[in-house]
Short mmCIF file of C-alpha atoms in Angstrom, two decimals:
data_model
loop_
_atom_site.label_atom_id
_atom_site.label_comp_id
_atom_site.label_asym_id
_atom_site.label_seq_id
_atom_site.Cartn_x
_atom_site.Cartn_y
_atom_site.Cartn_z
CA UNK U 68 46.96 -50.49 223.31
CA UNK U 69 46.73 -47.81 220.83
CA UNK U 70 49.81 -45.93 219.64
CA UNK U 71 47.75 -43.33 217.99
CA UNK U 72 45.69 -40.51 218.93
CA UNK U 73 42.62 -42.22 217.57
CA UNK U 74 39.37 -44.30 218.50
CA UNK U 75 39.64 -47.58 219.73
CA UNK U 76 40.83 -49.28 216.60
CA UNK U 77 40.26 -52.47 217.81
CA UNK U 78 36.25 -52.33 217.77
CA UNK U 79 35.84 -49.10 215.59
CA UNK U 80 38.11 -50.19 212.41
CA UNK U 81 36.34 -53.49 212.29
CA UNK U 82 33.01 -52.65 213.11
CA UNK U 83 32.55 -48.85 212.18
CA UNK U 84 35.23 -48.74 209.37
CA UNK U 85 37.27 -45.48 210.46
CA UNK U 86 38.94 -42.77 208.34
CA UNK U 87 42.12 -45.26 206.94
CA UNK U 88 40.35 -48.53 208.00
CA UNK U 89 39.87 -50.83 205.40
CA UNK U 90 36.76 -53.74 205.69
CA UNK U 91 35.70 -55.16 208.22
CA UNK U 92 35.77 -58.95 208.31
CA UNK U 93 37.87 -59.25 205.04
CA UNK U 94 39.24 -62.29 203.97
CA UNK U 95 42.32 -63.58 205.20
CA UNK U 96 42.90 -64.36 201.55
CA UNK U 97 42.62 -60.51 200.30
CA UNK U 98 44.79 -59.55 203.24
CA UNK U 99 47.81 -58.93 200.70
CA UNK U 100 45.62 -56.10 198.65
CA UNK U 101 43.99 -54.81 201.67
CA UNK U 102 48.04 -53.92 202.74
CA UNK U 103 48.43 -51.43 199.58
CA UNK U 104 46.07 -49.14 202.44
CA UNK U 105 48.59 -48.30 204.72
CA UNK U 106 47.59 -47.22 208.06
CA UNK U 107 49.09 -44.40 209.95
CA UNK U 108 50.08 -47.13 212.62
CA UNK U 109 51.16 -50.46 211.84
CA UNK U 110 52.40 -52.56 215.15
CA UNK U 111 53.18 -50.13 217.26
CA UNK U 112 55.21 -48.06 214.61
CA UNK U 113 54.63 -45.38 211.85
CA UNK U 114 54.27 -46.47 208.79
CA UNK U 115 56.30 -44.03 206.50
CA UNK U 116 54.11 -45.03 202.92
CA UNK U 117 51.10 -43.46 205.20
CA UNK U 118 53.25 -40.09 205.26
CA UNK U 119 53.41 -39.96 201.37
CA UNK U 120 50.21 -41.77 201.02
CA UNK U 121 47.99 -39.29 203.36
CA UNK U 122 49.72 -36.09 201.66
CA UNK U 123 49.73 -36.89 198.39
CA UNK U 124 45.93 -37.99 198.46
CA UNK U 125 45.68 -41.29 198.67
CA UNK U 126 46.98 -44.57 196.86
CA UNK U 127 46.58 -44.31 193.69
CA UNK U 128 48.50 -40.57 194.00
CA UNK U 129 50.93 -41.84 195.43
CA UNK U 130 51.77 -44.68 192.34
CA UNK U 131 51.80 -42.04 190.14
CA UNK U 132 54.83 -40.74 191.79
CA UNK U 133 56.27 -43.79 191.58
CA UNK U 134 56.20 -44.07 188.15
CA UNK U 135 58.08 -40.33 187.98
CA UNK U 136 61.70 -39.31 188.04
CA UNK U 137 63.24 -37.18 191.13
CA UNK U 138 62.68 -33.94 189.03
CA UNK U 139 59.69 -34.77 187.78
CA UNK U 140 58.14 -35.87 190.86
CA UNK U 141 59.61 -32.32 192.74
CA UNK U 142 57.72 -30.76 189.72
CA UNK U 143 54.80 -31.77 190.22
CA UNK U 144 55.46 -31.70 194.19
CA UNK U 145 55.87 -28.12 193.85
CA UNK U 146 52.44 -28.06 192.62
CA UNK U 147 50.83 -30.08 195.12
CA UNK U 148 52.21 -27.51 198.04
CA UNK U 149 51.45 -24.12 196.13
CA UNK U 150 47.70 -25.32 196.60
CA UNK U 151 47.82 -26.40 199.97
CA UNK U 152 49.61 -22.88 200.96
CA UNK U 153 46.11 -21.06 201.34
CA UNK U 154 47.08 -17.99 201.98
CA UNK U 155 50.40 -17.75 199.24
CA UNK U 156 52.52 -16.49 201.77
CA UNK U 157 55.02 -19.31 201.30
CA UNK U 158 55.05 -21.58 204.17
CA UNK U 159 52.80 -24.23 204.90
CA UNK U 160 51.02 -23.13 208.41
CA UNK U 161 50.55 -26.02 210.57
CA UNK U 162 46.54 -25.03 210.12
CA UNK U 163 47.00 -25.02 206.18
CA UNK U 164 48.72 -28.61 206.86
CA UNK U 165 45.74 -30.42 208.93
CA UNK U 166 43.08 -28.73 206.67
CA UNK U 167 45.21 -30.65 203.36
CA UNK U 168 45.45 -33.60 205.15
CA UNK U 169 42.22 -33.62 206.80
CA UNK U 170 40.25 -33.67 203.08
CA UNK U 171 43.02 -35.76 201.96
CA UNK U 172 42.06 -38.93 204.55
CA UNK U 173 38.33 -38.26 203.30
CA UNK U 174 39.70 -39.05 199.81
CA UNK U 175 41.67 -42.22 201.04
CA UNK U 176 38.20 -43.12 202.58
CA UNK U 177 36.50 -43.53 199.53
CA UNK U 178 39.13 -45.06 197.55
CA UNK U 179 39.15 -47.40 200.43
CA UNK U 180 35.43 -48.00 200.12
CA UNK U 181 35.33 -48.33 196.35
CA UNK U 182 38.52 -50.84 196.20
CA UNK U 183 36.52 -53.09 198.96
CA UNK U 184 33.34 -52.73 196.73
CA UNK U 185 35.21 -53.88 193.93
CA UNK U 186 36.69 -56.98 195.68
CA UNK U 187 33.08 -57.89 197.00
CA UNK U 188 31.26 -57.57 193.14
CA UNK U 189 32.34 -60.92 192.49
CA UNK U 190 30.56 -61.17 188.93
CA UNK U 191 31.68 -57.44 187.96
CA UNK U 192 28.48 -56.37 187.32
CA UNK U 193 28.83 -52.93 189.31
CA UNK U 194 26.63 -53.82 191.91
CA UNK U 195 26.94 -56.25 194.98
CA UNK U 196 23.62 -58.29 196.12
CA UNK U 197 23.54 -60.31 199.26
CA UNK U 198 25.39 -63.65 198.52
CA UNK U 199 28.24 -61.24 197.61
CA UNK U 200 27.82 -59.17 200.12
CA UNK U 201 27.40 -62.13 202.93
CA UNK U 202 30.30 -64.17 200.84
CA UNK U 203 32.69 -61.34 201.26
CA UNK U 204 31.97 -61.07 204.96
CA UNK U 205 31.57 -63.94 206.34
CA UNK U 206 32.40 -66.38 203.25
CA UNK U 207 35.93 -67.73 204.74
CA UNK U 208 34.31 -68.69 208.16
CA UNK U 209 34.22 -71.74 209.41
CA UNK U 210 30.52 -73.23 209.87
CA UNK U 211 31.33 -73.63 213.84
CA UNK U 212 32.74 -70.02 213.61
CA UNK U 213 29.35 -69.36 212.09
CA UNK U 214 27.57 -70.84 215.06
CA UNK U 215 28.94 -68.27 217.87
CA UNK U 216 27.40 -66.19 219.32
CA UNK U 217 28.77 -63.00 218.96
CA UNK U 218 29.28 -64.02 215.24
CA UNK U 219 25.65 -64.96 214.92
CA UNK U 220 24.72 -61.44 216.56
CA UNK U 221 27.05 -59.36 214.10
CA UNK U 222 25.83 -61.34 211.12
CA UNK U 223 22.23 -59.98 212.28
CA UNK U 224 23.69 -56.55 212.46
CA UNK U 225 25.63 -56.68 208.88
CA UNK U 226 22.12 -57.83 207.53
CA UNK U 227 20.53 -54.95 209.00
CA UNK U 228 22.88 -52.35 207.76
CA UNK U 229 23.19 -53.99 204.18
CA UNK U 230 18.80 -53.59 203.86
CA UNK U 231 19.11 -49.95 205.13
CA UNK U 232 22.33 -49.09 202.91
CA UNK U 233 19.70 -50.25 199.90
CA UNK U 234 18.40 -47.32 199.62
CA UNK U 235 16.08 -47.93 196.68
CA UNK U 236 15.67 -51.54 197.35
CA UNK U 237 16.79 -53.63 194.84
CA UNK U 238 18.11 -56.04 196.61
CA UNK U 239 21.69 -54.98 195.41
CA UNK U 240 24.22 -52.20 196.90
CA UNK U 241 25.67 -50.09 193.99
CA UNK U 242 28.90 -48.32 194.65
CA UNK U 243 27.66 -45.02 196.03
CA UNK U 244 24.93 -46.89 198.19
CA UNK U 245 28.43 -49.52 199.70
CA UNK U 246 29.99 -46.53 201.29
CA UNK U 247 26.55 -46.33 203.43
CA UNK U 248 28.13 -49.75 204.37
CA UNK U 249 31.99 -48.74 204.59
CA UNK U 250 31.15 -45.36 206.30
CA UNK U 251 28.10 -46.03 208.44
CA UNK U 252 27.96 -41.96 208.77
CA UNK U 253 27.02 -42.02 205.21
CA UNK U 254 23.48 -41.76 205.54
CA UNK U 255 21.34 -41.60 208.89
CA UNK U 256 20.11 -45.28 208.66
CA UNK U 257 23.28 -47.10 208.78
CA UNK U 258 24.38 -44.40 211.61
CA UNK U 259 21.66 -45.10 213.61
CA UNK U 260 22.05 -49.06 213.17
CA UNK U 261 25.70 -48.67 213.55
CA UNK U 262 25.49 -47.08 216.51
CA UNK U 263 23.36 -48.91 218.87
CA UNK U 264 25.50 -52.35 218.13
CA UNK U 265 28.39 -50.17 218.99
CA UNK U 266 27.14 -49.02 222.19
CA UNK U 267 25.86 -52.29 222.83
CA UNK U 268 28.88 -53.87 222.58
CA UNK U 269 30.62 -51.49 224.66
CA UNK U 270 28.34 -50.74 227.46
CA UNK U 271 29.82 -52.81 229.78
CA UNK U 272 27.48 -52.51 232.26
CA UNK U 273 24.16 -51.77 230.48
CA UNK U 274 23.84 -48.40 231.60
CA UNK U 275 23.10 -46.98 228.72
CA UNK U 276 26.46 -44.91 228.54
CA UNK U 277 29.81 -45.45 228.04
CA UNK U 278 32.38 -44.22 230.48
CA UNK U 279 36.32 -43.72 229.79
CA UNK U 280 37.24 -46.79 230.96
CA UNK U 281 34.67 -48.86 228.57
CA UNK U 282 35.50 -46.74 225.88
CA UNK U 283 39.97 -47.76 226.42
CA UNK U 284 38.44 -51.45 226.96
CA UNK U 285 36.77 -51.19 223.41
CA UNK U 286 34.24 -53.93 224.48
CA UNK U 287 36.60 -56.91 226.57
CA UNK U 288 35.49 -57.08 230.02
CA UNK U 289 38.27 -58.46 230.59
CA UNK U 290 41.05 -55.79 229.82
CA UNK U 291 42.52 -54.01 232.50
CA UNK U 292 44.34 -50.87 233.52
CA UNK U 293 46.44 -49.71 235.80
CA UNK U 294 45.78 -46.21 235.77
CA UNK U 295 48.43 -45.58 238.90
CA UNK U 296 51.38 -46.67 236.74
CA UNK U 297 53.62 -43.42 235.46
CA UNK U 298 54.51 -44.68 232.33
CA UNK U 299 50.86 -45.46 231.26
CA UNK U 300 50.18 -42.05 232.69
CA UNK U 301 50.72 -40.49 229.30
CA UNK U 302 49.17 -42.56 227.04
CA UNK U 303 45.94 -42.29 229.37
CA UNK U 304 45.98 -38.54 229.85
CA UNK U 305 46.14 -38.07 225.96
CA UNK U 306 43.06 -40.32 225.31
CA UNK U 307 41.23 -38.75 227.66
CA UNK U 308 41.66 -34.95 226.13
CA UNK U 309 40.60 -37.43 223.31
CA UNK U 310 37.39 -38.41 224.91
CA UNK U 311 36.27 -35.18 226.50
CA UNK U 312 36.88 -33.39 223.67
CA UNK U 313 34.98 -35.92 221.11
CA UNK U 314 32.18 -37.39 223.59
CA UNK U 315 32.26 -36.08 227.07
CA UNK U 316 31.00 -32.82 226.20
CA UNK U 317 29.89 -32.18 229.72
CA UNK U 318 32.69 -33.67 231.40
CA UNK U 319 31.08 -35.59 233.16
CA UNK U 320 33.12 -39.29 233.25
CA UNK U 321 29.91 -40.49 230.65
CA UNK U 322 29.48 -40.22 226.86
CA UNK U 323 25.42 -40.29 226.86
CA UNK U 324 22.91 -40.02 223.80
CA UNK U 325 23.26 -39.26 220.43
CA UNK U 326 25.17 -36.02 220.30
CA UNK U 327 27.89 -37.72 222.35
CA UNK U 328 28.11 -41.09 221.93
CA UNK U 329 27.72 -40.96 217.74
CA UNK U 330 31.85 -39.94 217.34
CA UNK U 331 32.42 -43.55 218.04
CA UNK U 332 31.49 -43.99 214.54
CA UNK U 333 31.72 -41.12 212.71
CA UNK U 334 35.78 -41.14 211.20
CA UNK U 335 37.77 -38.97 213.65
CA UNK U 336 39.72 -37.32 210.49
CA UNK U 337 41.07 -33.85 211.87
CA UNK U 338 42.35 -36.16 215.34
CA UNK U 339 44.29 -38.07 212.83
CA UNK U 340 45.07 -35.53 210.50
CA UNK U 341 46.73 -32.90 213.33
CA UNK U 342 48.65 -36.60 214.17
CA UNK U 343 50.41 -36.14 210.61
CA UNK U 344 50.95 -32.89 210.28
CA UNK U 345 52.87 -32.75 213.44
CA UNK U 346 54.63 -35.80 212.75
CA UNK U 347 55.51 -34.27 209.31
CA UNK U 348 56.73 -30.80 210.79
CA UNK U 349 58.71 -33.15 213.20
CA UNK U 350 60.25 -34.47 210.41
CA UNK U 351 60.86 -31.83 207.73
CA UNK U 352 60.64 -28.87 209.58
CA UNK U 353 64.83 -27.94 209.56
CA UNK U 354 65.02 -24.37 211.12
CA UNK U 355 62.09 -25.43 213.78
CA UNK U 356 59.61 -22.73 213.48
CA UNK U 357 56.79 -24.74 213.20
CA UNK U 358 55.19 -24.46 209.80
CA UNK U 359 57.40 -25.93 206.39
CA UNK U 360 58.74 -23.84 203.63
CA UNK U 361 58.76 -24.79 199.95
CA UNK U 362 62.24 -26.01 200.30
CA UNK U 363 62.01 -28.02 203.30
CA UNK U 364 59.37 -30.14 201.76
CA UNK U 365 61.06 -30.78 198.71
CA UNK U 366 64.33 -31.81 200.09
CA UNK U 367 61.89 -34.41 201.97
CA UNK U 368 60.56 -36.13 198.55
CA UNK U 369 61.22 -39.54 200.58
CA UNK U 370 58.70 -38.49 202.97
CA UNK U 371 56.16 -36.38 200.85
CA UNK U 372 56.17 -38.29 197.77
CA UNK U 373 57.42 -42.05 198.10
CA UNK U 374 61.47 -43.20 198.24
CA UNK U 375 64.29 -41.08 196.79
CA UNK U 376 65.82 -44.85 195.47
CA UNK U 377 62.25 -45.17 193.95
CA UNK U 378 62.28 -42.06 191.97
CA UNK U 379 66.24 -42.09 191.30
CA UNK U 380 65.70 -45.88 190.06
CA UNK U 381 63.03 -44.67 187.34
CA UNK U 382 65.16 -41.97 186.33
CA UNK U 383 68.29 -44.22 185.94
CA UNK U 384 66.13 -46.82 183.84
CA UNK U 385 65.05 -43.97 181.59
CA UNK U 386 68.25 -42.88 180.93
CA UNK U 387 69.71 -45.94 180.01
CA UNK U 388 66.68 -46.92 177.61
#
């Protein structure tokens, strides 16, 4: 079950690589450097380095505040909120908040891409051909894994979107043409390949649209619900604002053709950045009106901008050097 207001994560951050997700069908073996992407949501719980991570823009931000002392890093803090206050009237509007994060998880989305494109250009050589790419996908199976069926039927499918992500076909992906592969919304050929296997996978019952109830069973026939029960009676209502509001423009039960059913791909970045920013107000926002001063950031640099003991421990090493 989800613990987000998101896609299904289960299908759609392996398959369709959503805003945060990392690769799908990495290596159990580059598990440890696919972690330094933390994801809003980590079993069940928020992860606080997503907080820092998401507001800050992205990972390699967010070392870089690492590496500064407390007043350093509320120096350049300061900064960081005088841009996203729009309109200068000093508060941060919950609407100047999503917008930030919002273009913030784009960022983290291509830094995502790029560090995955990197891991998969075995030889360095700034592009990735199809032994890499294959290797990197599929390279830690084993051969009877190889021989499933539903593995056999995605390895078609990540063939299919690696020849229309080659844009100029060379036989190799460069960086810019990988996030075709990352992002299938990247480019209409990888969106419309993307898409059907999604749909496929998730059309239950081969009708050719995909009702509320596929859409929370993310493909498994054989997940259940039990929409009568008043304590799933939340989590249900929420993802089906989610739902209506995303696919079922009609409200009609369905999410049918392309206009509909394509934000099953596409990254869902305001959903997820409206998530933060009212988690963020929730946590920062001391006299409860709803938006965040100057102030009520700062005095938050654990949340904002990494670890108080981080910062403090830099600070202390400097002085005594």
């Amino acid at each position: 079950m989800r613990a987000m207001a998101s896609f299904p994560s289960t299908m759609i951050l392996c398959l369709a690589s959503m805003a945060m997700s990392t690769a799908a069908n990495v290596h159990p073996e580059n598990v440890q450097h696919i972690k330094m992407f933390p994801q809003h949501y980590s079993g069940g719980s928020h992860d606080p380095e997503f907080d820092h991570t998401a507001f800050l823009g992205g990972i390699k931000a967010a070392e870089e505040f690492e590496e500064l002392h407390e007043p350093q890093a509320k120096e350049k803090l300061a900064k960081i909120i005088h841009g996203v206050d729009y309109n200068k009237n000093g508060v941060i509007e919950k609407e100047e908040l999503v917008a930030h994060l919002r273009e913030n998880l784009r960022k983290i989305d291509v830094e995502a891409a790029e560090f995955q494109f990197g891991e998969a250009d075995e030889d360095s050589n700034g592009m990735v051909d199809q032994a890499e790419y294959q290797e990197y996908n599929f390279g830690y199976m084993k051969d009877y894994e190889k021989e499933e069926p539903d593995t056999i039927e995605y390895m078609k499918h990540s063939q299919k979107m690696f020849v229309a992500a080659d844009r100029d076909k060379d036989g190799s992906l460069s960086k810019h043409e990988y996030l075709s592969v990352h992002n299938p919304s990247n480019s209409q050929e990888t969106e419309k390949i993307e898409l059907d296997y999604i749909v496929k996978s998730m059309d239950l019952n081969n009708d050719s649209a995909i009702s509320f109830e596929e859409w929370l069973r993310e493909g498994d026939p054989e997940t259940t619900f039990d929409f009568d029960d008043p304590e799933e009676k939340t989590f249900f209502d929420e993802e089906r604002v989610i739902f209506e509001e995303e696919m079922d423009h009609n409200r009609d039960g369905y999410a049918r053709g392309f206009q509909e059913m394509v934000n099953l791909i596409r990254p869902q970045y305001h959903f997820e950045a409206k998530d933060e920013a009212d988690h963020l107000i929730e946590l920062a926002d001391m006299n409860t009106d709803d938006q965040l001063s100057y102030q009520e950031i700062l005095d938050r640099l654990d949340i904002f901008a990494g670890s108080i003991e981080t910062h403090k421990g830099v600070y202390h090493h400097e002085d005594e050097l």
